[in-house]
Amino acid sequence: MKASDVYVQSATPTVYIRYKGVWDMEDLYLTMVDYLRGRKFKFHEKIYKHKHPSPFGVERQYIWQAERKEEEYIEFVIDIYFHTYDAHDVEVVMKDGTSKTFTKGRIWMEFKGHVTYDHEKRWERSAFYAQLRNFYNKYIIKKRMDQIWWDRLWYREIYPLHDLVRRQLKMESEGYEHRYWTGVHR
Amino acid sequence: MADIRIVVDHLKLEYTGLVDLNGFFRMIDAWLYERGMEKRTDKEFEQQAPKGKFMEWQTSTWKKVTDYNRIVFKIRALIYDINKIETVRDKKKVQLSHCRMILYFDGYLEHDYEHRWDERPFLVFLRTIYDKFIYKAYTERFEHRIVHDLHQLYDHIETFLNTYKHYRPVSSVSHFSY
């Protein structure tokens, strides 16, 4: 990785979830989409693959992308990869006696994102403009890139989404202490 | 590439017994948050197994101590045979988990995390001279800090799990520890 690459876009690390058990697929799907829409992201389901069922169940693959123009110059992008294996429907009796259809199988999820600078590509028209942009990113807004926008995307957008999925799946490690890292006002 | 050195290598903690798992993860999280460490969860795996749930959890946390050095901790938890058990604490019913737990702690010191000194071999050479000779005292100080912090976290977890912190049977302690 070159030092200059850092100043075009700042990528976040990837967080993974692997789960094997029973979950409410419809609820999970709607909750995630609802979260992204609620946070004013433009949501795109780029790929939806329904593979030929095996004796163990169905395999489905989703690739989602959500983007939001944070400011005139920067944009937040969240990429989600979602894969279910051996999924099959099971009838579950709820506490109140009603029955509901859940999904049993395995899930693999990946969450990552990046902050794109100059997302409208206004400063790429000539080499001079590109140099100006480079100077601006490297010396003028560098602190904000490191300490504000990246943190906002990571701790305010991606991590809560990750935690939301953990809560929906009722995982043991749900909840996290870094929720107020970027301030209490969201 | 930035220069990463292993300072604490696979410090291990084993535990079998009752534990409030959610509280356990929150406690580690809170400890990191209090020290201003940023974090990412590398692994968040949970699977139903015949003897009980199996979990693998790994988190990497880091703190930029200077604009050149970054301390990185990696905590990995392997938790086997998780079974929910109803217990009574302070005359109240509480659900805890019985499990077998193995924890690994690693501590790294990363130099030049902004990759400013790794574009040319001469710069890498200068960086090495700087780290090993000129800035040596500071480098060692950061290494001591990593060791101290990780051992403090280890102690904190032992206290949470209520293991024997001060007295241990001789058979469970390695021969070079006494």
Coordinates of C-alpha atoms in Angstrom, one line a residue:
Chain A
M1 CA 0.0 0.0 0.0
K2 CA 1.3 3.4 -0.9
A3 CA 1.0 6.4 1.3
S4 CA -0.8 8.3 -1.5
D5 CA -3.6 5.6 -1.6
V6 CA -4.7 6.6 1.9
Y7 CA -5.9 10.0 0.6
V8 CA -8.3 8.8 -2.1
Q9 CA -10.6 6.8 0.1
S10 CA -10.4 5.5 3.6
A11 CA -11.6 1.9 3.9
T12 CA -12.8 0.3 7.1
P13 CA -11.9 -3.2 8.2
T14 CA -14.3 -6.0 7.5
V15 CA -16.4 -7.5 10.3
Y16 CA -17.8 -11.0 10.0
I17 CA -20.7 -13.0 11.4
R18 CA -21.1 -16.7 11.2
Y19 CA -24.1 -18.3 12.7
K20 CA -25.7 -21.7 12.7
G21 CA -29.1 -22.1 14.1
V22 CA -32.7 -20.8 13.8
W23 CA -33.6 -17.3 12.8
D24 CA -36.4 -15.2 11.4
M25 CA -35.2 -14.4 7.8
E26 CA -38.0 -12.0 6.9
D27 CA -37.5 -10.0 10.1
L28 CA -33.7 -10.0 9.7
Y29 CA -34.0 -8.8 6.1
L30 CA -36.5 -6.1 6.8
T31 CA -34.7 -4.8 10.0
M32 CA -31.4 -4.4 8.1
V33 CA -33.0 -2.6 5.2
D34 CA -35.1 -0.5 7.5
Y35 CA -32.0 0.5 9.5
L36 CA -30.2 1.6 6.3
R37 CA -33.2 3.5 5.0
G38 CA -33.7 5.1 8.4
R39 CA -30.1 6.3 8.4
K40 CA -30.8 7.9 5.0
F41 CA -28.7 5.6 2.9
K42 CA -29.6 4.7 -0.6
F43 CA -30.0 1.0 -0.6
H44 CA -29.3 -1.3 -3.6
E45 CA -29.6 -5.0 -3.7
K46 CA -27.0 -5.6 -6.3
I47 CA -27.1 -9.4 -6.5
Y48 CA -29.6 -11.9 -5.3
K49 CA -28.8 -15.5 -6.1
H50 CA -31.1 -18.4 -5.3
K51 CA -29.1 -21.5 -5.9
H52 CA -30.5 -24.9 -6.8
P53 CA -31.5 -26.6 -3.5
S54 CA -29.3 -29.4 -2.2
P55 CA -30.6 -32.2 0.1
F56 CA -29.6 -30.0 3.1
G57 CA -31.5 -26.9 2.0
V58 CA -31.4 -23.8 0.0
E59 CA -28.4 -21.6 -0.6
R60 CA -28.9 -17.9 -1.2
Q61 CA -26.5 -15.1 -1.7
Y62 CA -27.1 -11.3 -1.4
I63 CA -24.8 -8.5 -2.2
W64 CA -26.0 -5.1 -0.9
Q65 CA -24.6 -1.7 -1.2
A66 CA -25.7 1.4 0.6
E67 CA -24.4 4.9 0.1
R68 CA -25.0 8.3 1.6
K69 CA -23.7 11.7 0.6
E70 CA -22.4 12.9 3.9
E71 CA -21.1 16.3 2.6
E72 CA -20.6 17.8 -0.7
Y73 CA -17.1 16.3 -0.9
I74 CA -17.5 13.0 0.8
E75 CA -19.7 10.0 0.6
F76 CA -20.2 7.0 2.9
V77 CA -20.5 3.6 1.3
I78 CA -21.4 0.3 3.1
D79 CA -21.0 -3.0 1.5
I80 CA -22.7 -6.1 2.8
Y81 CA -22.2 -9.6 1.7
F82 CA -24.8 -12.1 3.0
H83 CA -24.8 -15.8 2.3
T84 CA -27.1 -18.5 3.7
Y85 CA -26.4 -22.2 3.4
D86 CA -28.6 -25.3 4.1
A87 CA -31.5 -23.0 4.8
H88 CA -34.9 -24.7 5.3
D89 CA -38.2 -23.6 6.8
V90 CA -39.2 -24.8 10.3
E91 CA -42.4 -24.2 12.2
V92 CA -41.8 -22.6 15.6
V93 CA -44.4 -22.3 18.3
M94 CA -44.2 -18.9 20.0
K95 CA -44.8 -18.2 23.7
D96 CA -48.3 -17.1 23.1
G97 CA -49.2 -20.4 21.3
T98 CA -49.1 -19.0 17.7
S99 CA -46.9 -20.7 15.2
K100 CA -44.4 -18.9 12.9
T101 CA -42.2 -20.0 10.1
F102 CA -38.5 -19.5 10.9
T103 CA -35.4 -20.5 8.9
K104 CA -32.9 -23.1 10.1
G105 CA -29.4 -23.2 8.6
R106 CA -26.1 -21.3 8.4
I107 CA -25.3 -17.7 7.8
W108 CA -22.1 -15.9 6.7
M109 CA -22.1 -12.1 6.7
E110 CA -19.5 -9.5 5.9
F111 CA -19.8 -5.8 6.6
K112 CA -17.3 -3.3 5.3
G113 CA -17.4 0.3 4.1
H114 CA -15.3 3.2 2.9
V115 CA -15.4 6.9 2.8
T116 CA -15.0 8.3 -0.7
Y117 CA -13.5 11.7 -1.2
D118 CA -14.5 13.8 -4.2
H119 CA -17.2 11.3 -5.0
E120 CA -18.5 13.4 -7.9
K121 CA -15.0 13.4 -9.5
R122 CA -14.9 17.1 -9.9
W123 CA -11.2 17.3 -9.1
E124 CA -10.0 14.8 -11.7
R125 CA -10.5 16.8 -14.8
S126 CA -6.8 17.8 -15.1
A127 CA -3.5 16.9 -13.5
F128 CA -3.4 20.3 -11.8
Y129 CA -6.8 19.7 -10.2
A130 CA -5.8 16.3 -9.1
Q131 CA -2.6 17.7 -7.4
L132 CA -4.7 20.3 -5.7
R133 CA -7.1 17.6 -4.4
N134 CA -4.1 15.6 -3.2
F135 CA -2.7 18.6 -1.3
Y136 CA -6.2 19.4 0.2
N137 CA -6.7 15.8 1.4
K138 CA -3.2 15.3 2.6
Y139 CA -2.6 18.5 4.6
I140 CA -5.9 20.4 5.1
I141 CA -8.5 17.8 5.9
K142 CA -6.3 15.0 7.0
K143 CA -7.2 15.2 10.7
R144 CA -10.9 15.2 9.9
M145 CA -10.4 12.2 7.6
D146 CA -8.7 10.2 10.4
Q147 CA -10.7 11.3 13.4
I148 CA -14.2 12.3 12.3
W149 CA -15.4 10.8 9.0
W150 CA -13.8 7.4 9.3
D151 CA -14.9 7.1 12.9
R152 CA -18.4 8.2 12.0
L153 CA -18.8 5.6 9.3
W154 CA -17.3 2.8 11.5
Y155 CA -18.8 3.5 14.9
R156 CA -22.0 5.2 14.0
E157 CA -23.1 3.3 10.8
I158 CA -21.4 0.0 10.4
Y159 CA -21.0 -1.1 14.0
P160 CA -24.6 -0.5 15.0
L161 CA -25.7 -2.4 11.9
H162 CA -23.5 -5.3 12.9
D163 CA -24.9 -5.2 16.4
L164 CA -28.4 -5.1 15.1
V165 CA -27.8 -8.3 13.3
R166 CA -26.3 -9.9 16.4
R167 CA -29.4 -8.8 18.4
Q168 CA -31.8 -10.2 15.8
L169 CA -29.9 -13.5 15.8
K170 CA -29.8 -13.4 19.7
M171 CA -26.1 -14.0 19.8
E172 CA -24.3 -14.1 23.1
S173 CA -22.1 -11.1 22.3
E174 CA -24.8 -8.6 21.5
G175 CA -24.3 -5.0 22.6
Y176 CA -21.1 -3.0 22.5
E177 CA -19.6 -0.2 24.5
H178 CA -18.3 1.9 21.7
R179 CA -21.8 3.2 20.7
Y180 CA -21.1 6.7 22.0
W181 CA -17.6 6.9 20.6
T182 CA -18.5 9.6 18.2
G183 CA -20.9 11.4 20.5
V184 CA -24.3 10.8 22.0
H185 CA -26.2 12.6 19.2
R186 CA -26.7 10.6 16.2
Chain B
M1 CA 4.6 -2.2 4.8
A2 CA 4.5 -1.0 8.3
D3 CA 6.8 -2.7 10.8
I4 CA 4.9 -4.9 13.3
R5 CA 6.5 -6.5 16.3
I6 CA 5.0 -9.1 18.5
V7 CA 5.4 -8.1 22.1
V8 CA 3.0 -10.4 23.9
D9 CA 2.6 -13.7 22.1
H10 CA -0.3 -15.9 22.9
L11 CA -0.9 -15.3 26.6
K12 CA -3.5 -17.9 27.5
L13 CA -6.3 -18.2 30.0
E14 CA -8.5 -21.3 30.4
Y15 CA -11.6 -21.5 32.4
T16 CA -14.4 -23.9 32.9
G17 CA -17.5 -23.0 34.8
L18 CA -20.4 -20.6 35.1
V19 CA -20.2 -17.2 33.4
D20 CA -22.4 -14.4 32.3
L21 CA -21.3 -14.5 28.7
N22 CA -22.9 -11.2 27.5
G23 CA -21.5 -9.5 30.6
F24 CA -18.1 -11.0 29.9
F25 CA -18.0 -9.5 26.4
R26 CA -19.3 -6.2 27.6
M27 CA -16.7 -6.1 30.3
I28 CA -13.8 -6.5 27.8
D29 CA -15.4 -3.9 25.6
A30 CA -15.8 -1.5 28.5
W31 CA -12.2 -2.0 29.5
L32 CA -11.1 -1.1 26.0
Y33 CA -13.4 1.8 25.8
E34 CA -12.2 3.3 29.0
R35 CA -8.7 3.3 27.7
G36 CA -9.7 5.0 24.5
M37 CA -8.9 2.0 22.3
E38 CA -10.6 1.7 18.9
K39 CA -11.8 -1.7 18.0
R40 CA -13.1 -4.1 15.3
T41 CA -14.5 -7.5 15.7
D42 CA -12.7 -9.9 13.5
K43 CA -14.7 -13.0 14.2
E44 CA -18.2 -13.4 15.5
F45 CA -19.0 -17.1 15.0
E46 CA -21.7 -19.0 16.8
Q47 CA -22.8 -22.5 16.1
Q48 CA -25.2 -25.0 17.6
A49 CA -23.3 -28.2 18.4
P50 CA -24.5 -31.5 19.9
K51 CA -23.0 -30.7 23.4
G52 CA -24.0 -27.1 23.4
K53 CA -23.3 -23.9 21.6
F54 CA -19.8 -23.2 20.3
M55 CA -18.5 -19.7 19.9
E56 CA -15.4 -18.1 18.4
W57 CA -14.9 -14.4 19.0
Q58 CA -11.9 -12.4 18.1
T59 CA -11.4 -8.7 18.4
S60 CA -8.5 -6.4 17.4
T61 CA -8.1 -3.2 19.2
W62 CA -5.7 -0.4 18.6
K63 CA -4.6 3.0 19.8
K64 CA -2.4 5.5 18.1
V65 CA 0.0 6.4 20.9
T66 CA 2.0 8.8 18.6
D67 CA 1.7 9.7 15.0
Y68 CA 4.2 7.0 14.3
N69 CA 3.5 4.2 16.8
R70 CA 0.3 2.3 17.3
I71 CA -0.3 -0.4 19.9
V72 CA -2.5 -3.3 18.8
F73 CA -4.1 -6.0 21.0
K74 CA -5.7 -9.1 19.6
I75 CA -8.1 -11.0 21.9
R76 CA -9.4 -14.4 20.8
A77 CA -12.0 -16.4 22.7
L78 CA -12.9 -20.0 22.0
I79 CA -15.9 -21.0 24.0
Y80 CA -17.1 -24.6 23.9
D81 CA -20.2 -26.4 25.2
I82 CA -22.3 -23.4 26.2
N83 CA -25.4 -24.4 28.1
K84 CA -27.8 -22.1 29.8
I85 CA -28.3 -22.7 33.5
E86 CA -30.8 -21.1 35.8
T87 CA -29.0 -19.9 39.0
V88 CA -30.0 -17.8 42.0
R89 CA -28.0 -14.7 42.9
D90 CA -29.1 -12.3 45.7
K91 CA -32.4 -14.2 45.9
K92 CA -33.1 -13.5 42.2
K93 CA -33.2 -15.9 39.3
V94 CA -30.4 -15.3 36.9
Q95 CA -29.6 -17.2 33.7
L96 CA -25.9 -17.9 33.3
S97 CA -23.9 -20.1 30.9
H98 CA -21.8 -23.1 31.7
C99 CA -19.0 -23.4 29.3
R100 CA -15.3 -24.2 28.7
M101 CA -13.4 -21.1 27.6
I102 CA -9.9 -20.6 26.2
L103 CA -8.7 -17.1 25.7
Y104 CA -5.6 -15.9 23.8
F105 CA -4.1 -12.4 24.1
D106 CA -1.6 -11.0 21.7
G107 CA 0.1 -7.6 21.8
Y108 CA 1.8 -5.9 18.9
L109 CA 3.7 -2.6 18.4
E110 CA 3.2 -1.2 15.0
H111 CA 5.7 1.4 13.7
D112 CA 5.0 3.8 10.9
Y113 CA 1.3 2.9 10.5
E114 CA 0.8 5.7 8.0
H115 CA 3.4 4.0 5.7
R116 CA 5.4 7.2 5.3
W117 CA 8.8 5.5 5.6
D118 CA 8.3 2.4 3.5
E119 CA 8.2 3.6 -0.1
R120 CA 12.0 3.3 -0.7
P121 CA 14.6 0.9 0.7
F122 CA 16.7 3.8 2.0
L123 CA 13.7 5.1 3.9
V124 CA 13.1 1.7 5.4
F125 CA 16.8 1.6 6.4
L126 CA 16.5 5.0 8.1
R127 CA 13.3 3.9 9.9
T128 CA 15.1 0.8 11.3
I129 CA 18.1 2.8 12.5
Y130 CA 15.7 5.3 14.1
D131 CA 13.6 2.6 15.9
K132 CA 16.5 0.5 17.1
F133 CA 19.0 3.1 18.1
I134 CA 17.8 6.7 18.2
Y135 CA 14.3 6.1 19.5
K136 CA 15.1 3.0 21.4
A137 CA 14.1 4.1 24.9
Y138 CA 10.7 5.2 23.6
T139 CA 10.1 2.0 21.7
E140 CA 10.9 0.0 24.8
R141 CA 8.6 2.2 26.8
F142 CA 5.7 1.4 24.4
E143 CA 6.5 -2.3 24.6
H144 CA 6.4 -2.2 28.4
R145 CA 3.0 -0.4 28.2
I146 CA 1.6 -3.2 26.0
V147 CA 2.8 -5.9 28.4
H148 CA 1.4 -4.0 31.4
D149 CA -1.9 -3.3 29.8
L150 CA -2.5 -6.8 28.6
H151 CA -1.6 -8.3 31.9
Q152 CA -4.0 -5.8 33.6
L153 CA -6.7 -7.0 31.2
Y154 CA -5.8 -10.6 32.0
D155 CA -6.1 -9.9 35.7
H156 CA -9.4 -8.1 35.1
I157 CA -10.8 -11.1 33.4
E158 CA -9.6 -13.4 36.1
T159 CA -11.3 -11.3 38.6
F160 CA -14.5 -11.3 36.6
L161 CA -14.4 -15.1 36.3
N162 CA -13.6 -15.3 40.0
T163 CA -10.7 -17.6 39.5
Y164 CA -8.1 -18.0 42.2
K165 CA -6.2 -14.8 41.6
H166 CA -3.6 -14.9 44.4
Y167 CA -3.4 -18.6 45.4
R168 CA -3.1 -21.4 43.0
P169 CA -2.4 -25.1 43.5
V170 CA 1.3 -25.8 42.6
S171 CA 0.2 -28.4 40.1
S172 CA -1.6 -25.8 38.0
V173 CA 1.4 -23.4 37.8
S174 CA 4.3 -23.9 35.5
H175 CA 7.6 -24.8 37.2
F176 CA 9.4 -21.5 36.2
S177 CA 6.8 -19.3 37.9
Y178 CA 7.9 -20.0 41.5

